[in-house]
Amino acid sequence: ADIISTVEFNHTGELLATGDKGGRVVIFQREQESKNQPHRRGEYNVYSTFQSHEPEFDYLKSLEIEEKINKIRWLPQQNAAYFLLSTNDKTVKLWKVSERDKRPEGYNLKDEDGRLRDPSMITVLRVPVLRPMDLMVEATPRRVFANAHTYHINSISVNSDYETYMSADDLRINLWNFEITNQSFNIVDIKPANMEELTEVITAAEFHPHHCNTFVYSSSKGTIRLCDMRTAALCDRHAKFFEEPEDPSNRSFFSEIISSISDVKFSHSGRYIMTRDYLTVKVWDLNMENRPIETYQVHDYLRSKLCSLYENDCIFDKFECVWNGSDSVIMTGSYNNFFRMFDRNTKRDVTLEASRENSKPRAVLKPRKVCVGGKRRKDEISVDSLDFSKKILHTAWHPSENIIAVAATNNLYIFQDKVN
Amino acid sequence: MEFKLEAHRIVSISLGKIYSARGQRGGLKLHKNLLVSLVLRSARQVYLSEPGCPPEPACGPPEEEPPPPGTAAWPAGEETTIPPPPQDEAARGGPRVPGAECQGPRPRRCCCGCSCCCAAAAGGEENRPDCATATGVAATLPPPHCPRKRSAGERVQAGSPVKKPRREVEEEPPPPPPDEQEDMETGNVASLISIFGSSFSGLLSKEPKGRRRPPLDGGESVAATSAEAAAEPGQICCDEPVLRTLNPWSTAIVAF
């Protein structure tokens, strides 16, 4: 099993897709809940596995292009088939996942081995009939959107018009139509004329869930820009600019790195955006640009360890963040296979761990606590014992129920609400 | 003092990261390298503005009076805050005055250069805390000491990689003499720059400007010239005049 690099539920929550470093996509499907066993809520089983991207070689630049899947985004379902977008650093692909449970039988043009029979030997016309067969799920690439990005793609986002989507790399954002693969519109370009003047890059981008003309993108400087595509073809000028003034008392060598935003997500309502930087999660109201309305400390105890984290590269980890279906709880990952949830209404938070030892099926997850100094209590774990190689970067929340998917390196954990 | 070491350590780590980023799969990660270059720049600023840092000998000591330690709020622990970006950085960049020999347009080199001079002045002992006073002595010393010491190492390295960048990767910079720690930093950086040399035509051509002066070693200056000439043919981006006004380190890294 390879390291999981992205996790995403589809719009109904029936399917859960994961992408990994090896370019594979694995889709899980939720079992239909059966009347016989009402206490056994639908579990997720493997539905389809396919190789989405392969490693490529750019001969012109003598560079290898990684096959790692950076993001998967589902399209809303419009017919019996499922569609998803998956992307690596350079190429976005549209995959169709469909079921086949019937097979045509009765061809008389070929013999048993599949070899064509001699036409002169065929004397009868026979029309094949469809017979049931074991369910087969097949994934076929329907579109390949290539050669539009010089830099590494970090985000894709499907527009609410379901006809277009955008792909963002470090310096540019392109708008695509699903039907057209040989063209895309460049809607944001922050590349300076002189690359030596480069001071910030795009780190994430997302369309507004309801307004098809609006999108946001975050930067490595900790800012978010909201753009309206109606104002101009090239949205280099933002409609809104979200930035929180820096706290001068926290200034250090690494201030810039830790303020870089690794993920930005609209709330389901479209009213708020959530951003994740290295130490915090922030919730912003679209109507207030000068500071976030809520800030949650994910693992502030790391603030004094930034130099070591810089040395071992952990400070560059890009954590994602997610909303629950009702936008009342937000979740993000941390180290030591811990992940955190913050309830926006009660202001309570919890730290949980995704590990085999703690995760017997049906076991209730026990809240964890990191001890920040002073005496360590029995169940607490001290900061120095944290395993920084076990990081939870990718999580997903079912769109309507309390089911979460947590990717811990090469393991996927799915947790559900306790059933009463 | 610890902060200077800390900053130095961070600079070395950062350079190591940039160096190793070259060969990684998937190509250059622009975002990460940008962040590393920002850290590098901050650390260098701190390193150079730290009270213990000896200013360039030719620059006239009085103007170099670094901000007294008291003003910078240094919290204990791993983290260090950056003092208000020293205005004397700009001042340093400006009129270098008389001994323009000692690399006028490149204030960044000052530490290394000075340690040479200081070392020479103090007869081989390194006396960093007292450097402020020693600079007075150093100023009177013949400057050719520093440029020579530093540039000799650099030029040797600048010569080769333009031709064979790959080979350079294996080459170790000559181990610095024990009492010249700052030189190590330059050594690393110099080799880095020379490794990237073919991509930084502006940088390389900028340097010899200061180096190619008084005559030091006939053979070496020839090497530098050919390196510069070879590097010119339009590699990446750099306009000399633009470059001169920019921080050479950020130039190196950001252009990359």
XYZ file of C-alpha atoms in Angstrom:
676
model
C 0.000 0.000 0.000
C 1.302 3.401 -0.863
C 1.175 6.699 0.980
C -2.256 8.248 0.621
C -2.089 11.732 -0.799
C -5.725 12.755 -1.035
C -9.117 11.718 0.343
C -12.520 12.882 -0.860
C -16.156 11.904 -0.360
C -18.504 12.364 -3.276
C -21.543 14.631 -3.006
C -23.821 12.021 -1.499
C -21.204 10.404 0.673
C -21.856 7.086 -0.930
C -18.387 6.945 -2.406
C -15.021 7.740 -0.907
C -12.010 8.154 -3.158
C -8.369 8.066 -2.168
C -5.354 8.849 -4.282
C -1.856 7.735 -3.468
C 1.741 8.489 -4.214
C 1.904 5.704 -6.756
C -0.727 7.314 -8.943
C -3.490 4.922 -7.986
C -7.050 5.783 -7.102
C -9.056 3.534 -4.816
C -12.778 4.128 -4.476
C -14.782 2.799 -1.554
C -18.529 2.400 -1.612
C -20.832 2.410 1.312
C -22.817 -0.733 1.816
C -26.534 -0.363 1.615
C -27.905 -0.404 5.105
C -29.792 -3.574 5.629
C -32.971 -3.884 7.584
C -31.746 -7.062 9.190
C -28.861 -5.428 10.894
C -29.894 -1.908 11.688
C -27.076 -1.468 14.176
C -24.569 -2.098 11.485
C -24.455 1.098 9.623
C -23.159 0.983 6.116
C -19.516 0.155 5.927
C -17.197 1.187 3.188
C -15.761 -1.482 0.940
C -13.480 -1.267 -2.021
C -15.479 -0.506 -5.108
C -12.897 0.230 -7.741
C -9.149 0.564 -8.081
C -7.355 1.993 -11.048
C -4.100 3.544 -12.069
C -4.829 7.165 -12.737
C -1.414 8.619 -13.483
C 1.905 7.164 -14.443
C 5.313 8.713 -13.959
C 6.300 10.766 -16.947
C 9.468 12.295 -18.142
C 9.725 15.807 -19.466
C 12.533 15.466 -21.959
C 12.821 19.139 -22.578
C 13.598 19.961 -18.976
C 15.082 16.611 -18.026
C 12.641 16.329 -15.210
C 10.610 13.486 -13.977
C 6.948 14.209 -13.392
C 5.668 12.458 -10.331
C 2.614 10.271 -10.587
C 1.454 11.148 -7.122
C -2.206 12.161 -7.048
C -2.386 15.602 -5.538
C -6.135 16.039 -5.517
C -9.341 14.244 -6.377
C -12.612 16.058 -6.849
C -15.937 14.457 -7.623
C -18.464 15.749 -10.070
C -22.094 15.677 -8.995
C -23.826 12.632 -10.294
C -25.933 13.201 -13.376
C -26.516 9.675 -14.590
C -25.700 6.140 -13.578
C -21.988 6.668 -13.893
C -19.702 8.498 -11.479
C -17.199 11.066 -12.617
C -14.159 12.368 -10.835
C -11.197 14.578 -11.576
C -7.784 13.473 -10.459
C -4.580 15.384 -10.892
C -0.866 14.993 -10.453
C 1.647 17.831 -10.751
C 0.962 18.516 -14.388
C -2.064 16.752 -15.802
C -5.712 16.617 -14.819
C -7.812 13.639 -15.876
C -11.530 13.083 -15.903
C -12.422 9.509 -15.017
C -15.708 7.760 -15.547
C -16.500 5.010 -13.118
C -19.372 2.840 -14.190
C -20.868 -0.509 -13.430
C -21.420 -3.300 -15.774
C -23.655 -6.143 -14.732
C -24.748 -7.513 -18.047
C -22.807 -9.036 -20.826
C -23.777 -9.640 -24.407
C -23.630 -13.289 -25.337
C -24.237 -15.165 -28.482
C -21.971 -13.677 -31.027
C -21.448 -16.080 -33.842
C -18.808 -14.100 -35.665
C -16.059 -15.270 -33.397
C -15.304 -18.697 -32.094
C -14.586 -19.683 -28.508
C -11.088 -18.281 -28.504
C -12.173 -14.990 -29.879
C -10.718 -15.525 -33.273
C -12.741 -14.305 -36.157
C -14.391 -17.069 -38.023
C -14.094 -17.386 -41.711
C -17.036 -15.400 -43.089
C -17.789 -18.065 -45.654
C -18.511 -20.494 -42.831
C -21.191 -18.345 -41.297
C -24.618 -19.128 -42.530
C -26.853 -17.782 -39.787
C -27.431 -14.314 -38.369
C -27.556 -14.402 -34.606
C -28.224 -11.329 -32.475
C -26.422 -11.413 -29.122
C -28.515 -11.207 -25.963
C -27.632 -9.495 -22.714
C -27.154 -11.843 -19.833
C -26.464 -10.928 -16.239
C -22.926 -11.220 -15.031
C -21.000 -10.504 -11.883
C -20.838 -6.857 -11.181
C -17.835 -5.255 -12.716
C -16.783 -1.722 -12.045
C -14.720 -0.127 -14.702
C -12.918 3.150 -14.756
C -12.156 4.810 -18.033
C -10.331 8.054 -18.653
C -12.710 10.308 -20.521
C -10.653 13.464 -20.770
C -7.037 14.345 -20.297
C -6.260 17.992 -19.625
C -2.559 18.333 -20.173
C 0.175 20.813 -20.914
C -1.412 23.799 -19.264
C 0.786 24.125 -16.207
C 4.402 25.061 -16.002
C 4.467 24.755 -12.242
C 3.097 22.103 -9.945
C -0.674 21.816 -9.706
C -1.780 22.089 -6.102
C -5.572 22.358 -6.406
C -8.530 21.606 -8.591
C -12.052 22.760 -7.968
C -15.284 21.982 -9.762
C -17.489 24.969 -10.423
C -21.097 25.030 -9.280
C -22.151 25.313 -12.907
C -20.849 21.747 -13.360
C -19.498 22.750 -16.724
C -16.187 24.219 -15.771
C -13.467 23.650 -13.256
C -10.206 25.310 -12.354
C -6.727 24.031 -11.776
C -4.176 26.018 -9.824
C -0.417 25.773 -9.751
C 2.133 27.864 -7.866
C 1.728 30.886 -10.047
C -1.297 30.469 -12.270
C -4.897 29.383 -12.243
C -6.574 28.015 -15.350
C -10.252 27.623 -16.089
C -11.333 24.605 -18.080
C -14.479 23.416 -19.727
C -15.011 19.720 -19.183
C -15.630 19.157 -22.848
C -12.543 20.922 -24.115
C -9.137 19.517 -23.443
C -6.919 21.463 -25.753
C -7.635 24.887 -24.328
C -7.951 26.522 -21.001
C -8.362 30.095 -19.904
C -5.797 31.590 -17.631
C -7.676 33.526 -14.978
C -4.971 34.302 -12.463
C -1.318 34.887 -13.144
C 0.955 36.088 -10.389
C 4.203 35.335 -12.075
C 6.397 38.434 -11.905
C 8.140 39.591 -15.036
C 11.383 39.018 -13.261
C 11.370 35.782 -11.322
C 13.830 37.210 -8.879
C 11.062 39.435 -7.604
C 8.942 36.467 -6.680
C 7.710 36.777 -3.143
C 4.635 34.625 -2.947
C 3.010 31.648 -4.596
C -0.514 30.304 -4.834
C -1.052 27.488 -2.400
C -4.721 26.517 -2.814
C -7.804 27.596 -4.716
C -11.498 26.819 -4.600
C -14.710 27.875 -6.276
C -17.583 29.241 -4.247
C -20.125 26.473 -3.645
C -23.038 28.450 -5.095
C -21.768 31.441 -7.021
C -20.152 30.212 -10.175
C -18.366 33.488 -10.751
C -16.548 33.560 -7.424
C -13.459 31.768 -6.262
C -10.730 32.213 -3.699
C -7.061 31.442 -3.660
C -4.604 31.433 -0.819
C -0.963 32.386 -0.852
C 2.260 31.459 0.836
C 2.150 34.805 2.607
C -0.933 33.914 4.556
C -3.367 35.934 2.486
C -6.551 34.963 0.714
C -7.906 36.663 -2.349
C -11.472 36.420 -3.488
C -12.004 37.024 -7.171
C -15.027 37.639 -9.317
C -14.736 36.363 -12.849
C -17.307 38.826 -14.069
C -15.052 41.797 -13.545
C -12.334 40.848 -15.956
C -11.000 38.001 -17.995
C -7.811 37.977 -15.984
C -8.588 38.116 -12.310
C -5.281 39.455 -11.141
C -7.076 42.098 -9.170
C -8.940 40.686 -6.289
C -12.398 41.699 -5.227
C -11.546 41.005 -1.598
C -8.289 40.555 0.208
C -8.158 38.703 3.495
C -5.163 39.158 5.710
C -4.577 39.207 9.390
C -1.907 41.579 10.620
C 1.016 39.728 12.056
C 1.539 39.564 15.765
C 4.954 41.147 16.206
C 5.641 39.272 19.403
C 5.594 36.021 17.483
C 8.112 37.075 14.929
C 10.882 34.607 14.198
C 12.928 33.281 11.363
C 10.092 30.984 10.525
C 7.199 33.397 10.715
C 6.814 33.420 6.998
C 6.812 29.689 6.653
C 4.251 29.101 9.334
C 1.948 31.737 7.983
C 1.852 30.087 4.579
C -1.654 28.760 4.017
C -1.749 25.088 3.118
C -5.474 24.705 2.498
C -8.539 26.859 1.943
C -12.113 25.601 2.026
C -15.451 27.310 1.650
C -18.098 26.384 4.166
C -21.058 24.530 2.723
C -23.106 27.650 3.230
C -20.686 29.694 1.195
C -20.588 32.313 3.893
C -17.225 31.442 5.424
C -13.815 30.275 4.388
C -11.487 28.232 6.493
C -7.729 28.363 6.111
C -5.024 26.156 7.537
C -1.537 27.349 8.215
C 1.126 25.444 10.055
C -0.071 26.007 13.591
C -3.651 27.207 13.328
C -6.976 26.913 11.564
C -8.825 30.132 10.919
C -12.377 30.820 9.946
C -13.047 33.979 7.983
C -16.313 35.682 7.257
C -16.449 36.702 3.628
C -17.712 40.061 4.716
C -14.752 40.846 6.918
C -11.349 41.069 5.369
C -9.151 42.426 8.070
C -9.072 39.441 10.371
C -10.556 35.989 10.837
C -13.589 35.583 13.038
C -12.206 32.474 14.685
C -8.725 31.100 15.222
C -8.057 27.639 16.555
C -4.686 26.447 17.773
C -3.967 23.047 16.371
C -0.642 22.313 18.028
C 0.742 25.505 19.461
C 3.258 23.505 21.500
C 5.249 23.215 18.293
C 5.913 26.933 18.235
C 9.068 26.553 20.256
C 10.263 23.694 18.105
C 10.156 25.419 14.781
C 13.871 25.230 14.217
C 13.946 21.454 14.563
C 10.855 21.161 12.450
C 12.567 23.246 9.838
C 15.556 20.990 9.937
C 13.594 17.826 9.472
C 11.352 19.445 6.862
C 8.200 18.953 8.884
C 7.564 22.659 8.827
C 6.735 22.317 5.143
C 3.989 19.775 5.717
C 0.743 20.825 4.112
C -2.172 20.014 6.332
C -5.693 20.122 4.975
C -8.832 21.087 6.820
C -12.482 20.177 6.402
C -15.939 21.307 7.451
C -18.640 18.962 8.605
C -21.922 18.941 6.744
C -23.546 21.618 8.859
C -20.434 23.816 9.120
C -20.534 23.529 12.880
C -17.384 21.467 13.336
C -14.019 21.723 11.640
C -11.332 19.092 11.531
C -7.667 18.993 10.686
C -4.696 16.719 11.196
C -1.537 16.903 13.260
C 1.440 14.703 14.129
C 1.656 11.382 15.909
C -1.404 10.358 13.923
C -3.444 12.818 15.906
C -6.268 14.765 14.376
C -8.245 17.563 15.923
C -11.851 18.639 15.795
C -13.148 22.016 16.848
C -16.777 22.667 17.565
C -17.450 26.215 16.514
C -20.541 26.589 18.653
C -19.475 25.097 21.937
C -15.835 26.067 21.421
C -14.846 22.641 22.599
C -12.106 20.754 20.880
C -10.872 17.197 20.924
C -7.726 15.402 19.879
C -8.084 11.872 18.577
C -5.620 9.343 17.337
C -5.804 7.169 14.266
C -3.841 4.077 15.067
C -4.323 0.362 14.881
C -4.017 -0.191 18.594
C -6.799 2.189 19.391
C -9.013 1.231 16.550
C -10.644 -2.069 17.121
C -13.880 -2.016 15.205
C -16.670 -0.480 17.270
C -14.209 0.794 19.850
C -14.812 4.320 20.952
C -11.914 6.631 20.316
C -10.415 8.019 23.415
C -9.509 11.671 23.442
C -5.782 12.295 23.603
C -3.859 15.060 25.200
C -0.435 16.460 24.627
C 1.362 17.553 27.720
C 3.082 20.842 27.245
C 5.331 21.008 30.158
C 5.322 20.380 33.822
C 4.172 17.070 35.047
C 2.916 14.651 32.546
C -0.237 12.926 33.583
C -0.740 9.258 32.977
C -2.536 9.329 29.683
C -0.828 12.308 28.257
C 1.937 12.272 25.772
C 4.797 14.694 25.955
C 5.765 16.862 23.051
C 9.133 15.216 22.730
C 7.592 11.784 22.348
C 5.506 12.802 19.395
C 6.257 10.890 16.267
C 6.668 13.437 13.520
C 6.816 10.841 10.821
C 3.218 9.961 11.536
C 1.332 12.877 10.170
C -2.274 13.250 9.193
C -2.396 15.622 6.285
C -5.591 14.491 4.580
C -9.003 14.057 6.086
C -12.550 14.112 4.763
C -15.984 14.496 6.291
C -19.133 12.911 4.917
C -21.372 15.627 3.431
C -24.326 14.921 5.672
C -23.465 12.392 8.333
C -20.867 12.173 11.015
C -18.544 9.866 9.198
C -14.934 10.864 8.741
C -12.113 9.453 6.708
C -8.592 9.964 8.005
C -5.479 9.108 6.026
C -2.536 8.180 8.203
C 0.410 7.690 5.861
C -0.596 4.528 4.025
C -3.599 3.597 6.091
C -7.114 4.843 5.742
C -9.307 5.048 8.823
C -13.037 5.570 8.659
C -14.772 6.618 11.834
C -18.467 6.983 12.492
C -20.592 8.483 15.142
C -21.382 6.213 17.992
C -24.571 4.316 17.385
C -26.857 4.408 20.346
C 26.341 35.122 20.499
C 24.195 32.065 20.495
C 21.879 33.873 18.185
C 24.638 34.344 15.739
C 25.417 30.674 15.880
C 21.755 29.931 15.563
C 21.455 32.146 12.546
C 24.547 30.617 11.076
C 23.162 27.178 11.625
C 19.931 28.110 9.964
C 21.793 29.530 7.017
C 23.754 26.313 6.612
C 20.659 24.201 6.894
C 18.854 26.333 4.363
C 21.647 26.126 1.896
C 21.745 22.398 2.367
C 18.087 22.200 1.567
C 18.404 24.213 -1.576
C 21.342 22.144 -2.602
C 19.589 18.863 -2.116
C 16.440 20.127 -3.748
C 18.220 20.099 -7.021
C 18.166 16.404 -7.561
C 14.794 15.571 -6.175
C 12.178 13.771 -8.140
C 9.439 15.801 -9.662
C 11.541 18.851 -10.250
C 11.993 22.010 -8.302
C 9.345 22.713 -5.735
C 8.918 26.406 -6.137
C 6.956 26.958 -2.972
C 9.335 25.181 -0.671
C 12.380 26.791 -2.165
C 10.823 30.191 -1.909
C 10.174 29.654 1.777
C 13.673 28.379 2.326
C 15.095 31.409 0.604
C 13.045 33.673 2.857
C 14.377 31.947 5.924
C 17.832 32.154 4.508
C 17.483 35.853 3.976
C 16.137 36.463 7.469
C 18.847 34.406 9.067
C 21.514 36.174 7.140
C 20.169 39.537 8.086
C 20.253 38.572 11.694
C 23.635 37.027 11.358
C 25.063 40.102 9.812
C 23.430 42.585 12.079
C 24.312 40.729 15.236
C 26.483 42.738 17.583
C 29.225 40.170 17.445
C 29.568 40.420 13.743
C 32.619 42.283 12.668
C 31.884 44.865 10.037
C 33.912 45.100 6.913
C 37.297 46.529 7.489
C 37.205 48.980 4.666
C 33.876 50.335 5.615
C 34.882 52.499 8.432
C 33.979 51.139 11.819
C 31.924 53.953 13.260
C 29.136 53.623 10.781
C 29.023 49.949 11.425
C 27.961 50.300 14.998
C 25.401 47.534 15.040
C 22.241 47.941 17.095
C 23.150 47.346 20.708
C 21.979 43.956 21.934
C 19.571 45.514 24.326
C 17.253 46.791 21.671
C 16.699 43.484 19.995
C 14.254 41.469 22.027
C 15.869 38.099 22.036
C 13.723 35.535 23.729
C 15.451 32.546 25.174
C 15.119 29.225 23.514
C 15.468 27.988 20.013
C 13.647 30.796 18.457
C 15.194 34.108 17.782
C 13.454 37.256 16.751
C 14.777 39.469 14.114
C 15.870 42.929 15.167
C 14.421 45.797 13.192
C 16.008 45.348 9.816
C 19.114 47.256 10.345
C 19.187 50.477 8.482
C 22.855 50.106 8.462
C 22.343 47.309 5.983
C 21.441 49.912 3.520
C 24.109 52.128 4.805
C 26.555 49.384 4.349
C 25.402 48.820 0.885
C 26.005 52.426 0.125
C 29.188 54.362 0.029
C 31.767 51.917 0.982
C 34.360 54.498 1.087
C 38.033 54.320 0.625
C 38.966 50.731 0.754
C 36.418 49.998 -1.894
C 38.805 47.269 -2.645
C 37.239 45.156 -0.059
C 34.212 44.481 -2.115
C 32.197 47.607 -2.155
C 28.957 46.369 -3.607
C 28.742 43.292 -1.506
C 28.205 43.975 2.129
C 27.181 40.418 2.739
C 30.676 39.221 2.490
C 31.803 41.383 5.260
C 31.779 38.867 7.999
C 33.967 36.450 6.262
C 36.242 39.025 4.955
C 36.592 40.548 8.312
C 37.353 37.387 10.075
C 40.249 36.974 7.759
C 41.384 40.435 8.466
C 40.703 40.168 12.108
C 42.487 36.912 12.266
C 45.345 38.377 10.405
C 45.260 41.466 12.504
C 45.068 39.686 15.772
C 47.733 37.316 14.665
C 45.571 34.339 14.031
C 43.348 34.530 17.068
C 39.778 35.022 16.505
C 38.359 37.605 18.708
C 34.848 38.059 17.692
C 33.386 39.926 20.571
C 36.145 42.409 20.254
C 35.819 42.686 16.597
C 34.302 46.075 16.807
C 37.515 47.339 18.188
C 39.600 45.136 16.026
C 38.070 46.584 12.935
C 39.901 49.722 13.635
C 43.015 47.696 13.372
C 41.714 45.762 10.438
C 40.907 48.878 8.557
C 44.486 49.744 8.423
C 45.493 46.344 7.203
C 46.029 45.821 3.551
C 42.630 44.653 2.340
C 43.929 42.292 -0.283
C 44.033 39.749 2.482
C 40.352 39.166 2.542
C 39.436 39.199 -1.052
C 42.254 36.972 -1.815
C 41.505 34.436 0.808
C 37.937 34.172 -0.091
C 38.046 34.498 -3.763
C 40.788 31.976 -4.186
C 38.513 29.282 -2.948
C 35.622 30.570 -4.952
C 37.359 30.931 -8.192
C 38.719 27.491 -8.155
C 35.231 26.272 -7.855
C 33.785 28.744 -10.243
C 36.043 27.440 -12.905
C 34.873 23.899 -13.057
C 31.158 23.618 -12.796
C 30.303 25.806 -15.688
C 31.683 23.014 -17.685
C 30.569 20.104 -15.633
C 27.894 20.949 -13.145
C 27.386 17.347 -12.252
C 30.882 16.714 -11.220
C 30.799 19.715 -8.986
C 28.120 18.094 -6.953
C 30.533 15.520 -5.715
C 33.286 17.954 -5.016
C 33.698 19.019 -1.445
C 34.606 22.575 -0.730
C 38.044 22.599 0.826
C 37.707 22.228 4.589
C 38.053 25.646 6.106
C 40.787 26.368 8.577
C 39.474 25.851 12.074
C 39.525 29.418 13.165
C 37.506 30.762 10.298
C 34.009 29.623 10.773
C 32.427 32.291 8.679
C 34.509 31.221 5.809
C 32.777 27.914 5.880
C 29.560 29.591 5.213
C 30.985 31.404 2.280
C 32.640 28.257 1.108
C 29.335 26.459 1.054
C 27.582 29.321 -0.548
C 30.320 29.881 -3.019
C 30.229 26.299 -4.090
C 26.481 26.487 -4.261
C 26.640 29.515 -6.439
C 29.276 27.997 -8.603
C 27.205 24.852 -8.857
C 24.301 26.875 -9.976
C 26.780 29.066 -11.709
C 25.624 28.313 -15.162
C 22.208 29.519 -14.179
C 23.343 32.624 -12.514
C 25.263 34.457 -15.084
C 24.454 37.705 -13.383
C 25.744 36.582 -10.036
C 28.998 35.282 -11.293
C 29.639 38.248 -13.446
C 28.793 40.439 -10.517
C 31.314 38.885 -8.255
C 34.453 39.132 -10.274
C 33.718 42.820 -10.465
C 34.872 43.025 -6.938
C 37.329 40.241 -7.233
C 39.026 40.851 -10.392
C 40.978 43.640 -9.079
C 44.382 44.007 -7.920
C 45.984 41.244 -9.498
C 46.318 38.663 -6.889
C 46.954 35.612 -8.867
C 47.290 35.802 -12.557
C 46.184 32.256 -13.099
C 43.180 32.557 -10.891
C 41.845 35.665 -12.419
C 42.014 34.036 -15.787
C 39.885 31.213 -14.486
C 37.376 33.652 -13.130
C 37.146 35.495 -16.359
C 36.561 32.419 -18.405
C 33.984 31.230 -15.947
C 32.225 34.500 -16.180
C 32.415 34.553 -19.918
C 31.131 31.032 -20.162
C 28.341 31.793 -17.807
C 27.210 34.865 -19.673
C 25.565 33.330 -22.678
C 22.010 33.959 -21.645
C 21.188 31.517 -18.968
C 18.685 32.822 -16.587
C 17.237 36.175 -16.078
C 19.842 38.328 -14.508
C 20.432 41.863 -15.516
C 23.611 43.069 -14.007
C 22.388 46.472 -12.944
C 19.289 44.943 -11.434
C 21.336 42.353 -9.686
C 23.689 44.744 -8.123
C 20.887 46.369 -6.295
C 19.474 43.123 -5.049
C 20.496 40.891 -2.271
C 22.768 38.409 -3.992
C 21.523 35.533 -1.920
C 17.929 36.053 -2.696
C 18.952 36.481 -6.259
C 20.652 33.141 -6.204
C 17.822 31.342 -4.681
C 14.841 33.060 -6.096
C 16.140 33.013 -9.581
C 16.644 29.342 -9.170
